[in-house]
Amino acid sequence: MSDGPSTTSKKLLYFQQFYSCLLLIFCITLVMGSIFTRQTRLAAEVNPGVAIAVLLVGIVWLTMVEGGQGAIVGLAPVNPELYKESHPKTYKTTTVAHKGDNLDRYLLGRQFMVILIVFTINLAGETEEHADLWGLPKWVTAIFLTGAVAMILFTNMVGQLNSEINACHCMLDYLNNYFATFTFWVAMGIEFSGVLHTSYIIQRTVGWLASKPVESNEPPRSLPMKLFFWGRCLMSVGILGISFAVTIQAIFAGNTKMWDSVPPAASLVLFFALLIIVGTLEAMQIAYFAVSKLTKVEREQSFFSKKTCQLLFENNARGLAAFMIGRQLAVVSCMFFVARISSVSMSEEDENMFGVSDGIQKLFNTGLLGAVIVALLGSIPWRLIASAFPMFFVNNPIVYIFLRICLFLEMTGICSGAWVLAALHAKLEGFQRDEVYIGTAEERAAKGMDDHEDIRSVASHGPHMYETVPLPQTLEDLEAAEAQLQNELAKVKEHLKYVAAAKDKLMNPSNDLALKEVTAKMGESDEESEKV
C-alpha cells in the first residue's frame, strides 16, 4: 500500500517530463522556422544565419551565467584549499570572487548580464506581429510565436533551469572551465563600468531606512577612489535618465516592437506594471530565503505569513523549490514582454530620436536602454528592499497571490523537460557531485577544514534576522530570558568540550578517558537543565 502513492507520483513525473520535452522540441522547431523565414527582427534586418548564431550563443551563455551564480555563491563557505588541486580553474575564480566585496560586484554585474542576454535572445528569436508559419492554425502562431511562448519555454528550460539544476549539486565541475572564468570577469567588468552604480545609491538608502549602514569587507577608500566611485554613481543616474527619456519617447511615437493594436498609453502602463511584477518576483526570492532561517513562530506573524510559510516550508520545503521553478518561468515571461515594449524599432523614414547621430540611434535600437531600466528599477532595488524588510513581502496578500501563481506554473510540469536536459548535460560533461571531491560538511569539519559562514552578497546588507524579533518589555521577562540564555550557553560550552574530546579520541584512539568524563558531565548537566 505504501508504494502506491510513490509509484503514482513517479508516473506523473515521467509523463510531465515526456510531454514537456515534446513541447520543447515543438517550440525550438517553431523558433528556428520563424528565423529561416525571416520573421524575427534580427533575421529580417541582417540574415537568418546571424540570428541563429546570436540566439544559440545567447542561450549557451545564459546557462553559464545562471549556473555560475549558484556555484560561486554556493562555494563561498568552502575552504578553497580542498579543491585547489582537483579543480584549478574553479579555485582561481572563487579565490577572486570571495575576496573583499567582489562577490557583491559579481552579483551586480551578473544580474545585468541575465537581463541583457534575455533582451538579445528576444531580438534574435521573437517574431513580429501577424506571424505565419507553414500554414499552422492562427491560434497556434498567436500563442507560440506572436505571444512568445515558444521563446519563453526555450529560454527557460535550455538556458536557465537546466544549468541551475546541475550547478546546485556539481558546483566544482560546473566552474572548472575557461568559459566560467570568462563569464565571471565579464560580470566584474560590467560592474566596474559604473552603468549599474545607481544600485549603490539605492543600497545605501535602504540601509539608512533599515537603520543598518552598509558594511564593507575592504579598507576605506582613498579620496581618489571615492571620487571615482561617486563619479560613476552620477554617470549611472544620468544613463538611467537617458534610458527613460528614450524609452518613453519611443513608446508614445509608436517606435517600439509593441503590437500596433496596443495604444501608447496602455503600453506605458503595461511597461511599469511589468517592472513591478518582475521586482516583486525578485523580492519574493530574497525574502523567502531570508525567513527560511527563522523559527516558525518568528515568521508566522499574521494570517498571510502563516499561509505563505505553510506553502513554502512544509514537506521538507518542497514548496520553496517549486516556487523557484515557477518564479523563473514568470520572470522570463515578463522580461520578454518588457523587451517588446521597450525595444526601439525605427524605420528608415523616421528621424533619429532627439536629433542624435546614426551611431547613437543604432545603440538605442539594440534594446540596451530597456535592459538598464529593468536592472536598475525592476530587479536590483527590489532585492535590496526585500533583504532589509523580508517580512513585508511574506505578510503581503498580493505577494501571496503571486506565490500561488508561481506554484501553479510549476505544478503544470510545463518546464519538467529541464530535468531531462540537466541529466543529459551532466552525463555529457561527466559532472559529479561536490561531495565526491570535498566530502560533506561534516567530513570537512572532521578534517579541520570547516566551512565558514561569512557569505556576503548584494542581497545580504539588510538588518540581522534576530533584530526583527521583539524583546520582552518587563524586568521579570528580561530576567527570565537572561536565565534561559545563560542555561543554553552553559550547555553549548559543554558540547564544545565534548567535540574537543571526540576529536582528541579520533587523533588518539587509545585515549578515550577524557571523552567518557565529558560525556558523563553532559548527561548530568542535561538532567539538571530538564529539572529547571
mmCIF file of C-alpha atoms in Angstrom, residues 31-359:
data_model
loop_
_atom_site.group_PDB
_atom_site.id
_atom_site.type_symbol
_atom_site.label_atom_id
_atom_site.label_comp_id
_atom_site.label_asym_id
_atom_site.label_seq_id
_atom_site.Cartn_x
_atom_site.Cartn_y
_atom_site.Cartn_z
ATOM 1 C CA VAL A 31 11.619 29.402 -33.390
ATOM 2 C CA MET A 32 14.043 28.089 -35.994
ATOM 3 C CA GLY A 33 11.334 28.119 -38.641
ATOM 4 C CA SER A 34 10.439 31.735 -37.918
ATOM 5 C CA ILE A 35 14.122 32.706 -38.171
ATOM 6 C CA PHE A 36 14.646 30.939 -41.508
ATOM 7 C CA THR A 37 11.524 32.610 -42.895
ATOM 8 C CA ARG A 38 12.898 35.989 -41.751
ATOM 9 C CA GLN A 39 10.060 36.710 -39.339
ATOM 10 C CA THR A 40 12.267 37.831 -36.448
ATOM 11 C CA ARG A 41 13.796 41.283 -36.240
ATOM 12 C CA LEU A 42 17.444 40.250 -36.499
ATOM 13 C CA ALA A 43 16.759 37.731 -39.269
ATOM 14 C CA ALA A 44 14.846 40.340 -41.275
ATOM 15 C CA GLU A 45 17.337 43.191 -40.808
ATOM 16 C CA VAL A 46 20.551 41.147 -41.153
ATOM 17 C CA ASN A 47 20.153 37.472 -42.145
ATOM 18 C CA PRO A 48 18.928 34.185 -40.605
ATOM 19 C CA GLY A 49 22.450 32.822 -40.074
ATOM 20 C CA VAL A 50 23.401 35.737 -37.825
ATOM 21 C CA ALA A 51 20.105 35.458 -35.958
ATOM 22 C CA ILE A 52 20.612 31.751 -35.239
ATOM 23 C CA ALA A 53 24.224 32.336 -34.180
ATOM 24 C CA VAL A 54 23.205 35.141 -31.789
ATOM 25 C CA LEU A 55 20.345 33.041 -30.414
ATOM 26 C CA LEU A 56 22.486 29.976 -29.727
ATOM 27 C CA VAL A 57 25.365 31.969 -28.249
ATOM 28 C CA GLY A 58 22.891 33.799 -26.023
ATOM 29 C CA ILE A 59 21.263 30.581 -24.787
ATOM 30 C CA VAL A 60 24.611 28.872 -24.115
ATOM 31 C CA TRP A 61 25.995 31.921 -22.340
ATOM 32 C CA LEU A 62 22.830 32.191 -20.265
ATOM 33 C CA THR A 63 23.406 28.651 -18.980
ATOM 34 C CA MET A 64 26.799 29.699 -17.636
ATOM 35 C CA VAL A 65 25.555 32.992 -16.177
ATOM 36 C CA GLU A 66 22.703 31.278 -14.322
ATOM 37 C CA GLY A 67 24.602 28.183 -13.258
ATOM 38 C CA GLY A 68 27.761 30.113 -12.426
ATOM 39 C CA GLN A 69 25.920 32.276 -9.921
ATOM 40 C CA GLY A 70 24.705 29.287 -7.936
ATOM 41 C CA ALA A 71 28.138 27.677 -7.977
ATOM 42 C CA ILE A 72 30.109 30.783 -6.961
ATOM 43 C CA VAL A 73 27.701 31.693 -4.166
ATOM 44 C CA GLY A 74 27.379 28.076 -3.032
ATOM 45 C CA LEU A 75 31.156 27.597 -2.739
ATOM 46 C CA ALA A 76 31.623 30.766 -0.670
ATOM 47 C CA PRO A 77 31.718 28.921 2.706
ATOM 48 C CA VAL A 78 34.012 26.123 1.496
ATOM 49 C CA ASN A 79 37.762 26.238 2.112
ATOM 50 C CA PRO A 80 39.239 26.592 -1.415
ATOM 51 C CA GLU A 81 42.331 24.587 -0.469
ATOM 52 C CA LEU A 82 40.130 21.481 -0.603
ATOM 53 C CA TYR A 83 39.758 21.737 -4.382
ATOM 54 C CA LYS A 84 42.891 23.650 -5.334
ATOM 55 C CA GLU A 85 44.497 20.608 -6.978
ATOM 56 C CA SER A 86 41.418 18.837 -8.351
ATOM 57 C CA HIS A 87 39.723 21.953 -9.822
ATOM 58 C CA PRO A 88 42.376 24.620 -10.532
ATOM 59 C CA LYS A 89 40.151 26.833 -12.716
ATOM 60 C CA THR A 90 37.385 26.805 -10.128
ATOM 61 C CA TYR A 91 39.972 27.675 -7.493
ATOM 62 C CA LYS A 92 41.243 30.678 -9.457
ATOM 63 C CA THR A 93 37.728 32.006 -9.988
ATOM 64 C CA THR A 94 36.477 31.571 -6.417
ATOM 65 C CA THR A 95 39.592 32.966 -4.743
ATOM 66 C CA VAL A 96 38.986 36.227 -6.584
ATOM 67 C CA ALA A 97 35.176 36.127 -6.252
ATOM 68 C CA HIS A 98 35.275 35.597 -2.490
ATOM 69 C CA LYS A 99 37.843 38.289 -1.766
ATOM 70 C CA GLY A 100 36.683 41.537 -0.172
ATOM 71 C CA ASP A 101 33.442 42.797 -1.736
ATOM 72 C CA ASN A 102 33.983 41.063 -5.084
ATOM 73 C CA LEU A 103 31.007 38.745 -4.589
ATOM 74 C CA ASP A 104 28.752 41.807 -4.371
ATOM 75 C CA ARG A 105 30.314 43.218 -7.530
ATOM 76 C CA TYR A 106 29.980 39.961 -9.428
ATOM 77 C CA LEU A 107 26.318 39.509 -8.495
ATOM 78 C CA LEU A 108 25.533 43.058 -9.559
ATOM 79 C CA GLY A 109 27.179 42.632 -12.959
ATOM 80 C CA ARG A 110 25.753 39.160 -13.372
ATOM 81 C CA GLN A 111 22.189 40.377 -12.810
ATOM 82 C CA PHE A 112 22.558 42.853 -15.648
ATOM 83 C CA MET A 113 24.084 40.146 -17.856
ATOM 84 C CA VAL A 114 20.991 37.969 -17.457
ATOM 85 C CA ILE A 115 18.681 40.806 -18.451
ATOM 86 C CA LEU A 116 20.867 41.872 -21.360
ATOM 87 C CA ILE A 117 21.168 38.319 -22.700
ATOM 88 C CA VAL A 118 17.401 37.784 -22.473
ATOM 89 C CA PHE A 119 16.855 41.041 -24.388
ATOM 90 C CA THR A 120 19.358 39.890 -27.041
ATOM 91 C CA ILE A 121 17.713 36.482 -27.345
ATOM 92 C CA ASN A 122 14.402 38.263 -27.789
ATOM 93 C CA LEU A 123 15.917 40.354 -30.591
ATOM 94 C CA ALA A 124 17.128 37.242 -32.412
ATOM 95 C CA GLY A 125 14.232 34.850 -31.947
ATOM 96 C CA GLU A 126 10.962 36.614 -31.181
ATOM 97 C CA THR A 127 8.658 37.098 -34.159
ATOM 98 C CA GLU A 128 6.883 40.249 -35.195
ATOM 99 C CA GLU A 129 3.111 40.667 -35.135
ATOM 100 C CA HIS A 130 0.949 38.575 -37.529
ATOM 101 C CA ALA A 131 3.455 35.714 -37.781
ATOM 102 C CA ASP A 132 2.541 32.973 -40.240
ATOM 103 C CA LEU A 133 4.452 29.697 -40.460
ATOM 104 C CA TRP A 134 3.873 26.536 -42.545
ATOM 105 C CA GLY A 135 0.127 27.033 -42.677
ATOM 106 C CA LEU A 136 -0.279 26.390 -38.946
ATOM 107 C CA PRO A 137 -3.588 27.445 -37.358
ATOM 108 C CA LYS A 138 -3.717 31.110 -36.375
ATOM 109 C CA TRP A 139 -4.252 30.298 -32.719
ATOM 110 C CA VAL A 140 -1.023 28.245 -32.661
ATOM 111 C CA THR A 141 1.107 31.019 -34.150
ATOM 112 C CA ALA A 142 -0.670 33.605 -31.987
ATOM 113 C CA ILE A 143 0.210 31.725 -28.790
ATOM 114 C CA PHE A 144 3.636 30.310 -29.562
ATOM 115 C CA LEU A 145 5.117 32.921 -31.927
ATOM 116 C CA THR A 146 3.344 36.263 -31.517
ATOM 117 C CA GLY A 147 2.755 35.543 -27.810
ATOM 118 C CA ALA A 148 6.412 34.454 -27.413
ATOM 119 C CA VAL A 149 5.532 31.221 -25.573
ATOM 120 C CA ALA A 150 7.967 29.268 -27.781
ATOM 121 C CA MET A 151 10.844 31.616 -26.958
ATOM 122 C CA ILE A 152 9.948 31.724 -23.252
ATOM 123 C CA LEU A 153 9.955 27.933 -22.845
ATOM 124 C CA PHE A 154 13.082 27.548 -24.979
ATOM 125 C CA THR A 155 14.970 30.150 -22.940
ATOM 126 C CA ASN A 156 13.690 28.943 -19.590
ATOM 127 C CA MET A 157 14.295 25.213 -19.957
ATOM 128 C CA VAL A 158 17.505 25.223 -22.006
ATOM 129 C CA GLY A 159 19.152 28.417 -20.803
ATOM 130 C CA GLN A 160 18.191 28.630 -17.136
ATOM 131 C CA LEU A 161 16.613 25.715 -15.266
ATOM 132 C CA ASN A 162 18.874 23.107 -16.887
ATOM 133 C CA SER A 163 22.007 24.896 -15.657
ATOM 134 C CA GLU A 164 20.616 25.689 -12.211
ATOM 135 C CA ILE A 165 19.761 22.038 -11.583
ATOM 136 C CA ASN A 166 23.317 20.872 -12.314
ATOM 137 C CA ALA A 167 25.106 23.818 -10.717
ATOM 138 C CA CYS A 168 23.416 23.377 -7.342
ATOM 139 C CA HIS A 169 24.964 19.910 -6.883
ATOM 140 C CA CYS A 170 28.052 19.963 -9.150
ATOM 141 C CA MET A 171 29.478 23.406 -8.382
ATOM 142 C CA LEU A 172 33.132 22.421 -8.674
ATOM 143 C CA ASP A 173 32.802 20.730 -12.053
ATOM 144 C CA TYR A 174 30.495 23.443 -13.389
ATOM 145 C CA LEU A 175 33.039 26.223 -12.790
ATOM 146 C CA ASN A 176 36.153 24.296 -13.784
ATOM 147 C CA ASN A 177 36.491 25.704 -17.308
ATOM 148 C CA TYR A 178 37.654 28.860 -19.058
ATOM 149 C CA PHE A 179 34.107 29.719 -20.137
ATOM 150 C CA ALA A 180 33.078 30.117 -16.485
ATOM 151 C CA THR A 181 36.178 32.215 -15.785
ATOM 152 C CA PHE A 182 35.481 34.441 -18.790
ATOM 153 C CA THR A 183 31.839 34.906 -17.738
ATOM 154 C CA PHE A 184 32.900 35.866 -14.220
ATOM 155 C CA TRP A 185 35.274 38.554 -15.485
ATOM 156 C CA VAL A 186 32.691 39.934 -17.907
ATOM 157 C CA ALA A 187 30.297 40.381 -14.971
ATOM 158 C CA MET A 188 33.043 42.088 -12.986
ATOM 159 C CA GLY A 189 33.780 44.346 -15.959
ATOM 160 C CA ILE A 190 30.122 45.356 -16.249
ATOM 161 C CA GLU A 191 30.087 46.365 -12.590
ATOM 162 C CA PHE A 192 33.378 48.255 -12.954
ATOM 163 C CA SER A 193 31.966 50.259 -15.879
ATOM 164 C CA GLY A 194 29.667 52.072 -13.468
ATOM 165 C CA VAL A 195 26.496 51.611 -15.532
ATOM 166 C CA LEU A 196 24.777 49.982 -12.535
ATOM 167 C CA HIS A 197 26.165 52.211 -9.780
ATOM 168 C CA THR A 198 22.732 53.714 -9.174
ATOM 169 C CA SER A 199 22.166 50.465 -7.266
ATOM 170 C CA TYR A 200 24.735 51.505 -4.676
ATOM 171 C CA ILE A 201 22.821 54.725 -4.021
ATOM 172 C CA ILE A 202 19.650 52.681 -3.563
ATOM 173 C CA GLN A 203 21.559 50.225 -1.390
ATOM 174 C CA ARG A 204 22.731 52.937 0.989
ATOM 175 C CA THR A 205 19.265 54.465 1.103
ATOM 176 C CA VAL A 206 17.704 51.130 2.023
ATOM 177 C CA GLY A 207 20.379 50.603 4.677
ATOM 178 C CA TRP A 208 19.633 54.034 6.131
ATOM 179 C CA LEU A 209 15.883 53.324 6.217
ATOM 180 C CA ALA A 210 16.547 49.978 7.920
ATOM 181 C CA SER A 211 18.983 51.602 10.406
ATOM 182 C CA LYS A 212 21.639 49.213 9.145
ATOM 183 C CA PRO A 213 24.573 51.002 7.484
ATOM 184 C CA VAL A 214 26.223 49.118 4.647
ATOM 185 C CA GLU A 215 29.404 47.405 5.821
ATOM 186 C CA SER A 216 32.365 46.559 3.633
ATOM 187 C CA ASN A 217 34.967 43.803 3.780
ATOM 188 C CA GLU A 218 37.544 46.183 2.346
ATOM 189 C CA PRO A 219 39.549 49.102 3.814
ATOM 190 C CA PRO A 220 38.106 52.634 3.467
ATOM 191 C CA ARG A 221 38.555 54.167 0.032
ATOM 192 C CA SER A 222 41.147 56.842 -0.585
ATOM 193 C CA LEU A 223 39.987 60.255 -1.802
ATOM 194 C CA PRO A 224 40.709 59.492 -5.499
ATOM 195 C CA MET A 225 38.846 56.188 -5.211
ATOM 196 C CA LYS A 226 35.893 57.941 -3.572
ATOM 197 C CA LEU A 227 35.761 60.471 -6.389
ATOM 198 C CA PHE A 228 35.950 57.656 -8.952
ATOM 199 C CA PHE A 229 33.169 55.743 -7.188
ATOM 200 C CA TRP A 230 30.769 58.661 -6.820
ATOM 201 C CA GLY A 231 31.581 59.852 -10.325
ATOM 202 C CA ARG A 232 30.373 56.508 -11.669
ATOM 203 C CA CYS A 233 27.262 56.761 -9.486
ATOM 204 C CA LEU A 234 26.491 60.148 -11.048
ATOM 205 C CA MET A 235 27.116 58.725 -14.530
ATOM 206 C CA SER A 236 24.775 55.792 -13.780
ATOM 207 C CA VAL A 237 21.978 58.128 -12.707
ATOM 208 C CA GLY A 238 22.443 60.040 -15.963
ATOM 209 C CA ILE A 239 22.295 56.838 -18.029
ATOM 210 C CA LEU A 240 19.090 55.824 -16.249
ATOM 211 C CA GLY A 241 17.552 59.223 -17.024
ATOM 212 C CA ILE A 242 18.505 58.973 -20.708
ATOM 213 C CA SER A 243 17.144 55.421 -20.869
ATOM 214 C CA PHE A 244 13.806 56.577 -19.521
ATOM 215 C CA ALA A 245 13.624 59.546 -21.881
ATOM 216 C CA VAL A 246 14.380 57.442 -24.973
ATOM 217 C CA THR A 247 12.046 54.587 -23.968
ATOM 218 C CA ILE A 248 9.049 56.801 -23.162
ATOM 219 C CA GLN A 249 9.585 58.852 -26.321
ATOM 220 C CA ALA A 250 9.728 55.668 -28.416
ATOM 221 C CA ILE A 251 6.574 54.279 -26.796
ATOM 222 C CA PHE A 252 4.493 57.389 -27.496
ATOM 223 C CA ALA A 253 5.913 57.728 -31.022
ATOM 224 C CA GLY A 254 4.966 54.114 -31.765
ATOM 225 C CA ASN A 255 8.609 53.252 -32.459
ATOM 226 C CA THR A 256 8.826 50.071 -30.402
ATOM 227 C CA LYS A 257 8.216 46.372 -31.118
ATOM 228 C CA MET A 258 4.895 46.503 -29.266
ATOM 229 C CA TRP A 259 1.903 45.319 -31.260
ATOM 230 C CA ASP A 260 0.169 48.029 -33.273
ATOM 231 C CA SER A 261 -3.175 47.217 -31.692
ATOM 232 C CA VAL A 262 -1.948 48.362 -28.258
ATOM 233 C CA PRO A 263 -2.160 52.168 -27.781
ATOM 234 C CA PRO A 264 0.923 54.007 -26.429
ATOM 235 C CA ALA A 265 -0.702 54.920 -23.104
ATOM 236 C CA ALA A 266 -1.583 51.260 -22.470
ATOM 237 C CA SER A 267 1.966 50.236 -23.419
ATOM 238 C CA LEU A 268 3.408 52.664 -20.875
ATOM 239 C CA VAL A 269 1.094 51.432 -18.117
ATOM 240 C CA LEU A 270 1.899 47.827 -19.001
ATOM 241 C CA PHE A 271 5.627 48.637 -19.000
ATOM 242 C CA PHE A 272 5.562 49.927 -15.425
ATOM 243 C CA ALA A 273 3.212 47.149 -14.319
ATOM 244 C CA LEU A 274 5.626 44.521 -15.640
ATOM 245 C CA LEU A 275 8.543 46.241 -13.895
ATOM 246 C CA ILE A 276 6.610 45.988 -10.624
ATOM 247 C CA ILE A 277 5.775 42.332 -11.245
ATOM 248 C CA VAL A 278 9.401 41.469 -12.058
ATOM 249 C CA GLY A 279 10.555 43.381 -8.981
ATOM 250 C CA THR A 280 8.046 41.605 -6.765
ATOM 251 C CA LEU A 281 9.148 38.200 -8.048
ATOM 252 C CA GLU A 282 12.795 39.115 -7.440
ATOM 253 C CA ALA A 283 11.963 40.337 -3.924
ATOM 254 C CA MET A 284 9.988 37.196 -3.113
ATOM 255 C CA GLN A 285 13.019 35.016 -3.795
ATOM 256 C CA ILE A 286 15.197 37.022 -1.401
ATOM 257 C CA ALA A 287 12.512 37.371 1.276
ATOM 258 C CA TYR A 288 11.662 33.659 1.341
ATOM 259 C CA PHE A 289 15.292 32.630 1.694
ATOM 260 C CA ALA A 290 15.742 35.240 4.444
ATOM 261 C CA VAL A 291 12.859 33.960 6.580
ATOM 262 C CA SER A 292 13.691 30.298 5.957
ATOM 263 C CA LYS A 293 16.224 30.522 8.799
ATOM 264 C CA LEU A 294 13.711 31.961 11.287
ATOM 265 C CA THR A 295 11.694 29.854 13.690
ATOM 266 C CA LYS A 296 8.110 29.004 12.862
ATOM 267 C CA VAL A 297 6.815 31.448 15.496
ATOM 268 C CA GLU A 298 9.006 34.292 14.223
ATOM 269 C CA ARG A 299 7.976 34.028 10.593
ATOM 270 C CA GLU A 300 4.265 33.215 11.042
ATOM 271 C CA GLN A 301 3.248 36.597 12.462
ATOM 272 C CA SER A 302 -0.030 37.108 10.614
ATOM 273 C CA PHE A 303 -2.676 35.278 8.622
ATOM 274 C CA PHE A 304 -0.910 35.643 5.264
ATOM 275 C CA SER A 305 2.586 34.989 6.614
ATOM 276 C CA LYS A 306 1.282 31.758 8.140
ATOM 277 C CA LYS A 307 -0.388 30.730 4.885
ATOM 278 C CA THR A 308 2.739 31.653 2.903
ATOM 279 C CA CYS A 309 5.138 29.744 5.154
ATOM 280 C CA GLN A 310 2.917 26.668 5.197
ATOM 281 C CA LEU A 311 3.046 26.576 1.395
ATOM 282 C CA LEU A 312 6.810 27.090 1.286
ATOM 283 C CA PHE A 313 8.328 25.199 4.196
ATOM 284 C CA GLU A 314 6.123 22.189 4.914
ATOM 285 C CA ASN A 315 7.077 18.780 3.450
ATOM 286 C CA ASN A 316 10.835 19.489 3.629
ATOM 287 C CA ALA A 317 10.424 22.904 1.943
ATOM 288 C CA ARG A 318 9.149 21.292 -1.236
ATOM 289 C CA GLY A 319 7.068 24.403 -1.904
ATOM 290 C CA LEU A 320 10.159 26.613 -1.899
ATOM 291 C CA ALA A 321 11.771 24.564 -4.674
ATOM 292 C CA ALA A 322 8.511 24.572 -6.636
ATOM 293 C CA PHE A 323 8.234 28.334 -6.232
ATOM 294 C CA MET A 324 11.743 28.826 -7.646
ATOM 295 C CA ILE A 325 10.827 26.954 -10.838
ATOM 296 C CA GLY A 326 7.526 28.766 -11.304
ATOM 297 C CA ARG A 327 9.130 32.096 -10.460
ATOM 298 C CA GLN A 328 11.827 31.631 -13.088
ATOM 299 C CA LEU A 329 9.206 30.976 -15.759
ATOM 300 C CA ALA A 330 7.190 34.018 -14.689
ATOM 301 C CA VAL A 331 10.232 36.335 -14.640
ATOM 302 C CA VAL A 332 11.375 35.282 -18.108
ATOM 303 C CA SER A 333 7.863 35.749 -19.468
ATOM 304 C CA CYS A 334 7.678 39.273 -18.055
ATOM 305 C CA MET A 335 11.130 40.168 -19.390
ATOM 306 C CA PHE A 336 10.205 39.117 -22.913
ATOM 307 C CA PHE A 337 7.193 41.406 -22.870
ATOM 308 C CA VAL A 338 9.208 44.241 -21.297
ATOM 309 C CA ALA A 339 11.747 43.798 -24.100
ATOM 310 C CA ARG A 340 8.981 44.028 -26.700
ATOM 311 C CA ILE A 341 7.621 47.244 -25.169
ATOM 312 C CA SER A 342 10.969 48.977 -24.591
ATOM 313 C CA SER A 343 12.981 47.892 -27.651
ATOM 314 C CA VAL A 344 13.257 50.823 -30.048
ATOM 315 C CA SER A 345 12.331 49.985 -33.649
ATOM 316 C CA MET A 346 12.861 52.783 -36.191
ATOM 317 C CA SER A 347 12.111 52.653 -39.904
ATOM 318 C CA GLU A 348 14.399 54.253 -42.488
ATOM 319 C CA GLU A 349 11.946 57.115 -42.959
ATOM 320 C CA ASP A 350 11.901 58.034 -39.249
ATOM 321 C CA GLU A 351 14.182 60.773 -37.978
ATOM 322 C CA ASN A 352 16.685 59.946 -35.277
ATOM 323 C CA MET A 353 15.385 60.468 -31.751
ATOM 324 C CA PHE A 354 16.359 63.800 -30.163
ATOM 325 C CA GLY A 355 18.479 64.536 -33.250
ATOM 326 C CA VAL A 356 21.244 62.095 -32.278
ATOM 327 C CA SER A 357 23.735 60.665 -34.751
ATOM 328 C CA ASP A 358 23.124 57.425 -36.638
ATOM 329 C CA GLY A 359 25.628 55.579 -34.440
#
